[in-house]
Coordinates of C-alpha atoms in Angstrom, one line a residue:
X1 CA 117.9 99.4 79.5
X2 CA 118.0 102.7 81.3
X3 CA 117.7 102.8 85.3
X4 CA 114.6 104.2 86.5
X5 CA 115.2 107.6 88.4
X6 CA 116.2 106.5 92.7
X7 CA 112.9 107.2 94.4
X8 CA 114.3 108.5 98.1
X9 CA 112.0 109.9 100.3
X10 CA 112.5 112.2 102.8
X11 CA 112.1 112.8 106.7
X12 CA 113.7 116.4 108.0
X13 CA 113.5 116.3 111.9
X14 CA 112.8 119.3 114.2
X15 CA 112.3 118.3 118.0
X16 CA 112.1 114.7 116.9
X17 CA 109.3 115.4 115.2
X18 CA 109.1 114.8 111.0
X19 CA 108.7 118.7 109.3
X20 CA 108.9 120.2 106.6
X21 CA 110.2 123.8 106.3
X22 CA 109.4 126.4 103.6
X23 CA 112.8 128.1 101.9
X24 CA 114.5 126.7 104.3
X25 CA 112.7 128.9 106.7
X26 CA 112.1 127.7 110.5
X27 CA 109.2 130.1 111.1
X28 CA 107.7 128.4 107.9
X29 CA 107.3 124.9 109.9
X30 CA 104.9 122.0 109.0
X31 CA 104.6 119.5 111.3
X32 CA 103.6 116.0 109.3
X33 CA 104.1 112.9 111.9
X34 CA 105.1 113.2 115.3
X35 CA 106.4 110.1 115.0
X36 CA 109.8 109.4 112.5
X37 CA 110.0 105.7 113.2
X38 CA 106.4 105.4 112.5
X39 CA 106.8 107.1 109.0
X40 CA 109.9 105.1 108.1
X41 CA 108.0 102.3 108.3
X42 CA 105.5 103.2 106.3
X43 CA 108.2 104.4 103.7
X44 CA 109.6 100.8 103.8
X45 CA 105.7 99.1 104.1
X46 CA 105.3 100.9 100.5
X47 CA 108.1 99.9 98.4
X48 CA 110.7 102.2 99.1
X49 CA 114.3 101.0 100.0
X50 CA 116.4 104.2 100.6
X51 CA 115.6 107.4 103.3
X52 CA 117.1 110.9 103.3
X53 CA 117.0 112.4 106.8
X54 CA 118.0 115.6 107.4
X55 CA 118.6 116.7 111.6
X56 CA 117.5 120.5 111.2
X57 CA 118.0 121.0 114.5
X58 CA 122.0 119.7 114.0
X59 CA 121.8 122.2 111.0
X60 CA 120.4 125.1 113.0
X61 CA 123.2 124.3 116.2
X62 CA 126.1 123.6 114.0
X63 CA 126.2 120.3 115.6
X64 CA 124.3 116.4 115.1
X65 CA 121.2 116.6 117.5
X66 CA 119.2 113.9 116.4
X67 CA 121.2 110.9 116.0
X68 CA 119.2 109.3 118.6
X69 CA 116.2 109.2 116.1
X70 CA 118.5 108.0 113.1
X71 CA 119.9 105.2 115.5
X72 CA 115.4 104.1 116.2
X73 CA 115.0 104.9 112.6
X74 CA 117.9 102.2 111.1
X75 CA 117.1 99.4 114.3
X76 CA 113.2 98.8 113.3
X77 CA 113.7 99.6 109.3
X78 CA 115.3 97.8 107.0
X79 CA 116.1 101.3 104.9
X80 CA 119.5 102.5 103.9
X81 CA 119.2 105.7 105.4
X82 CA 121.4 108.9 104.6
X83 CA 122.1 111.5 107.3
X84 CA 122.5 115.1 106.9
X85 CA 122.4 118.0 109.5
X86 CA 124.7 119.7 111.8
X87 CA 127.7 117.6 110.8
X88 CA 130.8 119.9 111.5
X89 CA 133.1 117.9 113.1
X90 CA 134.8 114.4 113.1
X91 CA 132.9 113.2 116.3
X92 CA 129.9 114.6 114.4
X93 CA 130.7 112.1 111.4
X94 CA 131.1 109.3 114.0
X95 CA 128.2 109.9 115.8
X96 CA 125.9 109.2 112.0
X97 CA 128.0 105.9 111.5
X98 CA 127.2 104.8 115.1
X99 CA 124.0 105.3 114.7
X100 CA 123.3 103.6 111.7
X101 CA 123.4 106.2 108.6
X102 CA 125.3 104.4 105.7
X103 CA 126.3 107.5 103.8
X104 CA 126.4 111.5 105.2
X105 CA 125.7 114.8 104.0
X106 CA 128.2 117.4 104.0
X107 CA 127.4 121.0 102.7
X108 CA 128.8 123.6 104.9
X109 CA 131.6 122.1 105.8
X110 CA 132.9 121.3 101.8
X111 CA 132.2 124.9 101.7
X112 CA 134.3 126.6 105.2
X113 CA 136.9 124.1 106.1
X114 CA 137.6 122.0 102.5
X115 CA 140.7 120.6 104.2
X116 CA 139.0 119.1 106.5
X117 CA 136.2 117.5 104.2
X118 CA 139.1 115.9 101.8
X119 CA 140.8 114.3 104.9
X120 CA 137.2 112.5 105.8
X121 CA 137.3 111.4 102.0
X122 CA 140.3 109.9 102.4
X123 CA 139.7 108.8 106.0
X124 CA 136.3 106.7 105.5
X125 CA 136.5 106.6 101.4
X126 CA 134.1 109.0 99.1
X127 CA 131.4 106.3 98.7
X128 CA 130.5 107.3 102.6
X129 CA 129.5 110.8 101.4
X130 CA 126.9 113.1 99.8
X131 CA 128.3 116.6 98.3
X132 CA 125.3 118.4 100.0
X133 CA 125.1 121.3 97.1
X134 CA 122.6 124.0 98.9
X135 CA 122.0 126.4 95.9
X136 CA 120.6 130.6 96.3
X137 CA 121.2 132.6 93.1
X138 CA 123.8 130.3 91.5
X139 CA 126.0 130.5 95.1
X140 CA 126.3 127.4 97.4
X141 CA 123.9 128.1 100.8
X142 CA 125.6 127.0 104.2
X143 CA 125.1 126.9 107.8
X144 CA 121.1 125.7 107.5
X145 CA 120.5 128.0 104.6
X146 CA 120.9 130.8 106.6
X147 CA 124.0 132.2 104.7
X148 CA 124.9 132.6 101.6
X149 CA 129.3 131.8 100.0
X150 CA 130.9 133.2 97.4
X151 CA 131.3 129.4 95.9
X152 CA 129.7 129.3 92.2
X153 CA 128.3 125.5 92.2
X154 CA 129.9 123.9 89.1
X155 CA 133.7 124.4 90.2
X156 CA 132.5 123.6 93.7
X157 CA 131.3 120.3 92.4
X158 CA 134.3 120.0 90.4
X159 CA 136.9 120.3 93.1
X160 CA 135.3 117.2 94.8
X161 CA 134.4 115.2 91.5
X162 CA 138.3 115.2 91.1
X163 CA 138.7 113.7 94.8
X164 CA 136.5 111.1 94.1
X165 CA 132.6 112.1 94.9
X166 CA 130.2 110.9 92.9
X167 CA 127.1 111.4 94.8
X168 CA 125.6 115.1 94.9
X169 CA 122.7 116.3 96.8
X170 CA 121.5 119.9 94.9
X171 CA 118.8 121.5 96.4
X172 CA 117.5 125.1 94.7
X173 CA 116.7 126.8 98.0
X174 CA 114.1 129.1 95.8
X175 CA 112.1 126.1 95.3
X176 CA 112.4 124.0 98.8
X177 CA 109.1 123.2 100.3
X178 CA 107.1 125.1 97.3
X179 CA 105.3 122.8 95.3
X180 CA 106.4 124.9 92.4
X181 CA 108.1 122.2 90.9
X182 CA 111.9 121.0 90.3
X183 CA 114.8 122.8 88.8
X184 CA 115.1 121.0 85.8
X185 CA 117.1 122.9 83.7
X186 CA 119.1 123.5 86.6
X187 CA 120.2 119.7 86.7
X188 CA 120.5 119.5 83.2
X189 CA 123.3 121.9 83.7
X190 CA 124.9 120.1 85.9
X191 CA 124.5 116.6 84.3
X192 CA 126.1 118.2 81.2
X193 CA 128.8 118.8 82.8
X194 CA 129.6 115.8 85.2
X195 CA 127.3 113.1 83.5
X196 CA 129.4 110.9 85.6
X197 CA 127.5 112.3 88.5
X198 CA 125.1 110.6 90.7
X199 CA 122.8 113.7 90.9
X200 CA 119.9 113.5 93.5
X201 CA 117.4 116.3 92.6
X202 CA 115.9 117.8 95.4
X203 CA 113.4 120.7 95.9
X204 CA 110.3 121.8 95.0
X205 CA 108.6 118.7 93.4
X206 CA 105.1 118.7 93.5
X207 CA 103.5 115.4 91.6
X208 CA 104.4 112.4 90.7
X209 CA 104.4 114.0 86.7
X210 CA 107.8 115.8 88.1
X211 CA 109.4 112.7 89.2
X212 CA 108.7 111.3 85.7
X213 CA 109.6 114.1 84.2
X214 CA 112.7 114.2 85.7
X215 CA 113.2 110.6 85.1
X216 CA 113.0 112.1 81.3
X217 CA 115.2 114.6 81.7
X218 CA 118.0 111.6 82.9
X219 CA 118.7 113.1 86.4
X220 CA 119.6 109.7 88.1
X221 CA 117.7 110.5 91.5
X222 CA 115.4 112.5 93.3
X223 CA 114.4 113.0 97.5
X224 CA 110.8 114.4 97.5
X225 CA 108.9 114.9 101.2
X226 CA 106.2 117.5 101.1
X227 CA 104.5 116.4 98.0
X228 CA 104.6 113.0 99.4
X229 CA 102.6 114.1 102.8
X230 CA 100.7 115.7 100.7
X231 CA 99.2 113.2 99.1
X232 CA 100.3 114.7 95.8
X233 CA 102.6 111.5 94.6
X234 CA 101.4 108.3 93.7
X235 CA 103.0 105.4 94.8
X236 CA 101.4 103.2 92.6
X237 CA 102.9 104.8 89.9
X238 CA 106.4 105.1 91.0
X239 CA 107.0 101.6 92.1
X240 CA 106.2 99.8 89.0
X241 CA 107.0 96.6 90.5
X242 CA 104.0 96.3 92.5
X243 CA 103.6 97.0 96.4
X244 CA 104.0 94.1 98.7
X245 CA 100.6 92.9 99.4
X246 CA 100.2 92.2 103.1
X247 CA 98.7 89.8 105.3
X248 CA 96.9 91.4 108.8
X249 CA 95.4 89.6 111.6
X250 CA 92.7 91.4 113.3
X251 CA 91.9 91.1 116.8
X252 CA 88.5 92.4 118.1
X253 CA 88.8 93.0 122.1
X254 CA 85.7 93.1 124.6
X255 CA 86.5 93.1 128.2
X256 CA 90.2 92.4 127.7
X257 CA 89.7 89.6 125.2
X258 CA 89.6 88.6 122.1
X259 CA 86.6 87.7 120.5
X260 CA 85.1 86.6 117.3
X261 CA 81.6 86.1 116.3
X262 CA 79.6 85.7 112.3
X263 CA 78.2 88.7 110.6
X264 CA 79.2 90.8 113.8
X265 CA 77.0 88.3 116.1
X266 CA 77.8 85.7 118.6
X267 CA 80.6 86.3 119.7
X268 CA 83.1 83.5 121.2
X269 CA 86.5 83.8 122.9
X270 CA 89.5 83.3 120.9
X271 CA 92.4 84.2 123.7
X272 CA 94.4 86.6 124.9
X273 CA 95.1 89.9 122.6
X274 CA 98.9 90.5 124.2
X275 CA 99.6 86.8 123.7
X276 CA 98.2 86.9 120.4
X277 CA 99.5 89.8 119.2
X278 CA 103.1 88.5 120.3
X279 CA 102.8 85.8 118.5
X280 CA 101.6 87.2 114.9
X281 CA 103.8 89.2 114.8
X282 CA 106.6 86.5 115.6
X283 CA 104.8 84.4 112.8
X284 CA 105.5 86.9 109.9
X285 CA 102.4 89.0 110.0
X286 CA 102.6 92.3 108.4
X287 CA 100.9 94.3 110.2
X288 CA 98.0 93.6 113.1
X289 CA 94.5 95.8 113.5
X290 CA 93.0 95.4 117.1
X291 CA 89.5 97.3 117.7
X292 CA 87.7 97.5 120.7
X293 CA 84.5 96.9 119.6
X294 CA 82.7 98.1 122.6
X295 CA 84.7 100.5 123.1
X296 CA 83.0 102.1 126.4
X297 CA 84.2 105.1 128.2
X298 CA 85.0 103.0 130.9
X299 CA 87.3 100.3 129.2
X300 CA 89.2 102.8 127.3
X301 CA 91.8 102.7 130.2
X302 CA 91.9 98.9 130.1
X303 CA 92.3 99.4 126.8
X304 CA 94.8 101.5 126.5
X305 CA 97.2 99.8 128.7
X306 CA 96.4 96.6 126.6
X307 CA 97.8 98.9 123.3
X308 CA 100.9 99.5 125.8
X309 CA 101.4 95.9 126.5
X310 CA 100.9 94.7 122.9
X311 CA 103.5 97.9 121.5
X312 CA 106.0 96.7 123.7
X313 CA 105.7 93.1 122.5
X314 CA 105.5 93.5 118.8
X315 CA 107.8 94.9 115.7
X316 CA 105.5 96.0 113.2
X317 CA 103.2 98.0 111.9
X318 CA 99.9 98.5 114.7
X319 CA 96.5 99.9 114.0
X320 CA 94.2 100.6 116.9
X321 CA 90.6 101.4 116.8
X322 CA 87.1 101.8 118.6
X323 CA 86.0 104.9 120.4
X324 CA 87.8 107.4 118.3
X325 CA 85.9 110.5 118.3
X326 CA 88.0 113.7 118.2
X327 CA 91.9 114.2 118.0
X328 CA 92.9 113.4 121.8
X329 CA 91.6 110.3 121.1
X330 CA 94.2 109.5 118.5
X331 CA 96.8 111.5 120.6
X332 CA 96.2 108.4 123.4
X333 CA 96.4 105.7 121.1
X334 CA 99.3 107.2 119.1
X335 CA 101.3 107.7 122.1
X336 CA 100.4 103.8 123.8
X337 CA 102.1 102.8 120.8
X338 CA 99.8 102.6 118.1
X339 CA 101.2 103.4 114.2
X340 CA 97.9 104.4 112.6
X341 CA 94.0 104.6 114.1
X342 CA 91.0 103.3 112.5
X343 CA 87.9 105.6 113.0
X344 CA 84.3 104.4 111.2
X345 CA 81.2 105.5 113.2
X346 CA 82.7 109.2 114.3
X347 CA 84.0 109.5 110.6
X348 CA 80.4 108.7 109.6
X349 CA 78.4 111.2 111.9
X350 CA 81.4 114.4 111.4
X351 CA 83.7 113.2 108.7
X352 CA 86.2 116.2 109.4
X353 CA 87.6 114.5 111.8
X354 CA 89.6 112.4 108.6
X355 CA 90.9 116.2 107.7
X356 CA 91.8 116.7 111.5
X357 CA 94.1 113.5 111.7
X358 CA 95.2 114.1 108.7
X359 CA 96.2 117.0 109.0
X360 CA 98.0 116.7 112.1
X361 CA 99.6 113.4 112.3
X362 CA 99.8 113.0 108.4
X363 CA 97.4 110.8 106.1
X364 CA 99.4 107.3 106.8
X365 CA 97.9 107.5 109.9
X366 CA 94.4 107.5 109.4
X367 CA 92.7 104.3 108.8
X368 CA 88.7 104.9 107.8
X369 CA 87.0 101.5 108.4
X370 CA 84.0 101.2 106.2
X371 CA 81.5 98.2 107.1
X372 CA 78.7 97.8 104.7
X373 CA 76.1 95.1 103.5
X374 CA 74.4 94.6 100.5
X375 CA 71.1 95.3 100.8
X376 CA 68.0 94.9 98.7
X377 CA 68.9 98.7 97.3
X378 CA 72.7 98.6 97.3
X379 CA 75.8 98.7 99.4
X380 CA 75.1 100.6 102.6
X381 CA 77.4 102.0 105.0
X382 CA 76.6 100.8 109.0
X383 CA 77.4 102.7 112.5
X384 CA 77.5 101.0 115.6
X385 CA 79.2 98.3 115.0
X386 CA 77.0 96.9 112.1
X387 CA 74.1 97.5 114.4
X388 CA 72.6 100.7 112.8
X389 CA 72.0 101.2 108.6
X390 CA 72.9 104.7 107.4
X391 CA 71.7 106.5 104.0
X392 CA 75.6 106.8 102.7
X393 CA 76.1 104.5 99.9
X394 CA 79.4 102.3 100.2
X395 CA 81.1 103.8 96.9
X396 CA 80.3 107.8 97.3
X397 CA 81.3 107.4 101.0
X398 CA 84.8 105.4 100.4
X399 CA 85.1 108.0 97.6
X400 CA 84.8 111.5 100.1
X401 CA 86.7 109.4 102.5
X402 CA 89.8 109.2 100.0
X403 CA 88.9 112.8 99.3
X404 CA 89.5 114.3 102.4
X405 CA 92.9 112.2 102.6
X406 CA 92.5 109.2 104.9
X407 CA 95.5 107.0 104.1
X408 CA 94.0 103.6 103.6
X409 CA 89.9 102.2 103.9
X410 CA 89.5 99.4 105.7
X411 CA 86.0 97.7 103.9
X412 CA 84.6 94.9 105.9
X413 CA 81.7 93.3 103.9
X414 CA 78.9 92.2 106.8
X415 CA 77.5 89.8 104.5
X416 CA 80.5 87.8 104.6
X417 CA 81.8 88.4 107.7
X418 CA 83.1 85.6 109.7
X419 CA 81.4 83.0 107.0
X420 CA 84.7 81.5 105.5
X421 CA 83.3 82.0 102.1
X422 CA 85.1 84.0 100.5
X423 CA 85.7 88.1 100.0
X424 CA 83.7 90.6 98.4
X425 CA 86.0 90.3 95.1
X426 CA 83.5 92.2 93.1
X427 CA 82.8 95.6 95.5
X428 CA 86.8 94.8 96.4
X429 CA 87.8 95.4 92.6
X430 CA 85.3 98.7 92.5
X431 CA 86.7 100.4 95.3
X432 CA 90.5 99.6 94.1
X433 CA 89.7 100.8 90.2
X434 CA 88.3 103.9 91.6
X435 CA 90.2 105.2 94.4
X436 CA 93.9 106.1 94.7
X437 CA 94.6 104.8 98.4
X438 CA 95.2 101.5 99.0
X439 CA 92.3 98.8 100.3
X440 CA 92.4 96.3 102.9
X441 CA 90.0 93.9 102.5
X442 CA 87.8 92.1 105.6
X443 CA 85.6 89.7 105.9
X444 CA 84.8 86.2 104.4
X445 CA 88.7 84.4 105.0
X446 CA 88.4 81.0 104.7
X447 CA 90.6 79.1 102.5
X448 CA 94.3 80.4 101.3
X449 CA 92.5 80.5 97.4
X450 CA 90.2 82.9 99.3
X451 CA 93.5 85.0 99.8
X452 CA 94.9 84.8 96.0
X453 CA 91.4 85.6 94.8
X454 CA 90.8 89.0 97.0
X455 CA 94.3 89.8 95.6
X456 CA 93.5 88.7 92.0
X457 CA 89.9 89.0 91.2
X458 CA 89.5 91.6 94.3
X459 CA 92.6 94.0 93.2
X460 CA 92.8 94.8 97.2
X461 CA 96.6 95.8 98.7
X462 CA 95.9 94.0 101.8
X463 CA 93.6 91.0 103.4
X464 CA 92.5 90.8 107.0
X465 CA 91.0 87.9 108.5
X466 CA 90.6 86.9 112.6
X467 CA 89.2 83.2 112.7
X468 CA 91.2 81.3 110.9
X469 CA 94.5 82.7 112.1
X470 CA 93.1 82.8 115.6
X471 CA 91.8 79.4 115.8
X472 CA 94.6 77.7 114.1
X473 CA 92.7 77.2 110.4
X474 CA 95.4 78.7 108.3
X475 CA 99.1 79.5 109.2
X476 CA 100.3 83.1 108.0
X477 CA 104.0 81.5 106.9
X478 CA 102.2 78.5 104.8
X479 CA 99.9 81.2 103.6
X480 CA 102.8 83.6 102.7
X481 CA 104.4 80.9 101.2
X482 CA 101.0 79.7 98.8
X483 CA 100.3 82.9 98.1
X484 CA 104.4 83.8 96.5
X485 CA 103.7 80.3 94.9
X486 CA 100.7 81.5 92.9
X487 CA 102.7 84.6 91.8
X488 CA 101.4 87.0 94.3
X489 CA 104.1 89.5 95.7
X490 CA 104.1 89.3 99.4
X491 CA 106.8 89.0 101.8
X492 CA 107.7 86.1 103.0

């Protein structure tokens, strides 16, 4: 059976920050998530199991700059990451390994100072390297793309095949960062010649139709990064094995605790949110959502510091919401320690603020929360924590919502909110069949069948509950463990 094409995406830093340049040029800068550690994990949350980072700044200064962010990257991901970027020297080279990169990229150096790069092969062994193969006008690039050799790329290749290299990294600089789509014909070429070759295509893919393509074609890999952040590739698609489903507590905080109440009413304690929070994520959770569902302007310090205290305590994934109404807002949370925000009511009354985050921090972050109830004339969206009915129709809403490039929806049914009878498998299943980001699903946990059947019957990617985690009902390993049983793919 033929190997599916290596799905590696791709994180370039500038500044620490995740980028992505245009041509190679710096003055052509896109800034997609200030955050790289965040975005690996979201890489890894998805399916993938292998990360191409590139230190810009180490290509730009001729030396590794950001080895500190590869070293946070490898400690809280589980990725086999490659490094690339800046490495000129043997204390360079060191300086990747030490920090966690299982394989680095060398371009320029293949290129000034061959000597050199043979003695590494022989030093740590080929298998620790990628032939970085930086292509302009049929000549190998070097020195960040800013210069262009006299080295034609198929004896370049060749003089390294013959040392041992088998992995390649060709990038068609005319294409970088374009969205014009891959060089096809240009790997063909080279997998002609060296079918031997473990050829990663990079450069200019656009769609998840030129990663099959590609696949096609028979070019063994491919690292993609602006079409991803985009929102042009579908994961779904690529990752025909399924994504993990995933298993979130949610912890709604008033005055410093947390709470829980039926169809968002009386409300009783259910401890404290650090403590909590600590402990889930000790337990196996996935990932934890905590909302301040008051959200005043005066307990947004309070509870803010409680984000700080929880960030510190926990290692995974952390949505924060309540009170988000414009960008600084998410600026706070994000830099308390919060991977993603969930925004409902502000989204509702000026839904640009989904293209602002977006925009800025990159789609993964944004969370839009959704809570609706079935009325007499349909699904209807609420504001206000479920206090206040608006005119917007679950389905068109959660529809412009994935339009304008929120991430994920959050939809929390009111009607079965805090009842323990089950999801809403039916609206669940709609949402999921018509919408290409994923849907966690909330409200109505009470049994672990009530689990397998919002995965099942409701098709959702991921299933919130509070109570019965809180209060000791269900336990998220026994759950993990039920739901593998009856053929659901979770982590356990």
């Amino acid at each position: 059976m033929k190997k599916m094409i290596e799905l590696i995406p791709a994180i370039d830093l500038i500044d620490g920050k995740c980028v992505r340049l245009t041509k190679g040029d710096y003055d052509k800068k896109t800034v997609y998530n200030e955050d790289p550690v965040a975005q690996a994990r979201e890489f890894e949350r998805l399916g993938f199991h292998r990360l191409h980072v590139v230190d810009l700044d180490g290509a730009k200064s001729k030396h590794v700059v950001n080895d500190h962010v590869l070293r946070a990257i490898t400690e809280a991901t589980d990725l086999v990451v490659d490094f690339g970027g800046g490495i000129k020297t043997e204390e360079d080279l060191e300086k990747a390994f030490r920090a966690g990169a299982s394989m680095v990229t060398v371009g320029s150096i293949a290129v000034t100072h061959p000597d050199l790069f043979l003695s590494w092969i022989d030093k740590y062994g080929a298998d620790k390297f990628i032939l970085g193969a930086d292509v302009r006008n049929g000549k190998i690039s070097i020195n960040g793309w800013k210069e262009d050799s006299q080295e034609d790329l198929l004896p370049f290749l060749r003089r390294y095949i013959d040392h041992g290299v088998c992995n390649v990294l060709c990038t068609e600089i005319s294409k970088d960062g374009t969205l014009s789509g891959p060089a096809t014909e240009l790997y063909r070429r080279i997998m002609a010649a060296y079918p031997q070759l473990h050829l990663i295509a990079s450069g200019g893919v656009a769609s998840t139709e030129d990663i099959t393509a590609l696949d096609a074609a028979g070019i063994p890999a491919v690292v993609f990064g602006k079409a991803y952040y985009e929102g042009r590739i579908d994961t779904n698609r690529l990752l025909p094995r399924g994504l993990a489903k995933r298993i979130i507590p949610c912890l709604d905080v008033k005055d410093g605790e947390t709470v829980k109440g039926t169809n968002f009413v009386n409300l009783r304690s259910a401890g404290d949110p650090v403590e909590l929070g600590k402990a889930y994520s000790d337990a196996g959770a996935d990932e934890l959502v905590f909302l301040d569902i008051t959200a005043s302007f005066e307990g947004r310090k309070t509870f803010t510091e409680m984000v700080e205290r929880v960030a510190r305590e926990i290692n995974i994934p952390f949505t924060v919401g309540g009170g988000i109404n414009e960008l600084k807002d998410v600026e706070r949370l994000l830099h308390a320690g919060a991977d993603k925000v969930s925004v409902n009511s502000a989204a509702l009354r000026h839904p640009q603020l989904i293209d602002e985050i977006t925009n800025k921090f990159g789609s993964q972050v944004c969370v839009c929360a959704i809570d609706a109830r079935l009325d007499d004339d349909g699904w209807h969206c609420y504001v206000k924590g479920g206090r206040e009915r608006t005119e917007r129709g679950l389905f068109e809403w959660a529809k412009e919502v994935a339009d304008r490039g929120a991430g994920e929806i959050l939809f929390t049914s009111m009607n079965h909110d805090g009842t323990k009878n089950g999801f809403a498998n039916e609206a669940l299943a709609q949402l999921s069949d018509e919408l290409p980001i994923p849907i966690i699903a909330s409200g109505g946990a009470g049994t672990r069948e009530h689990f397998r059947d919002v995965f099942v019957k409701g098709k959702a990617d991921a299933a919130l509950a509070a109570s019965v985690f809180h209060f000791g009902e269900i336990s998220i390993q026994d759950l993990k463990t039920y739901l593998r049983q009856e053929g659901i793919n979770i982590r356990l």
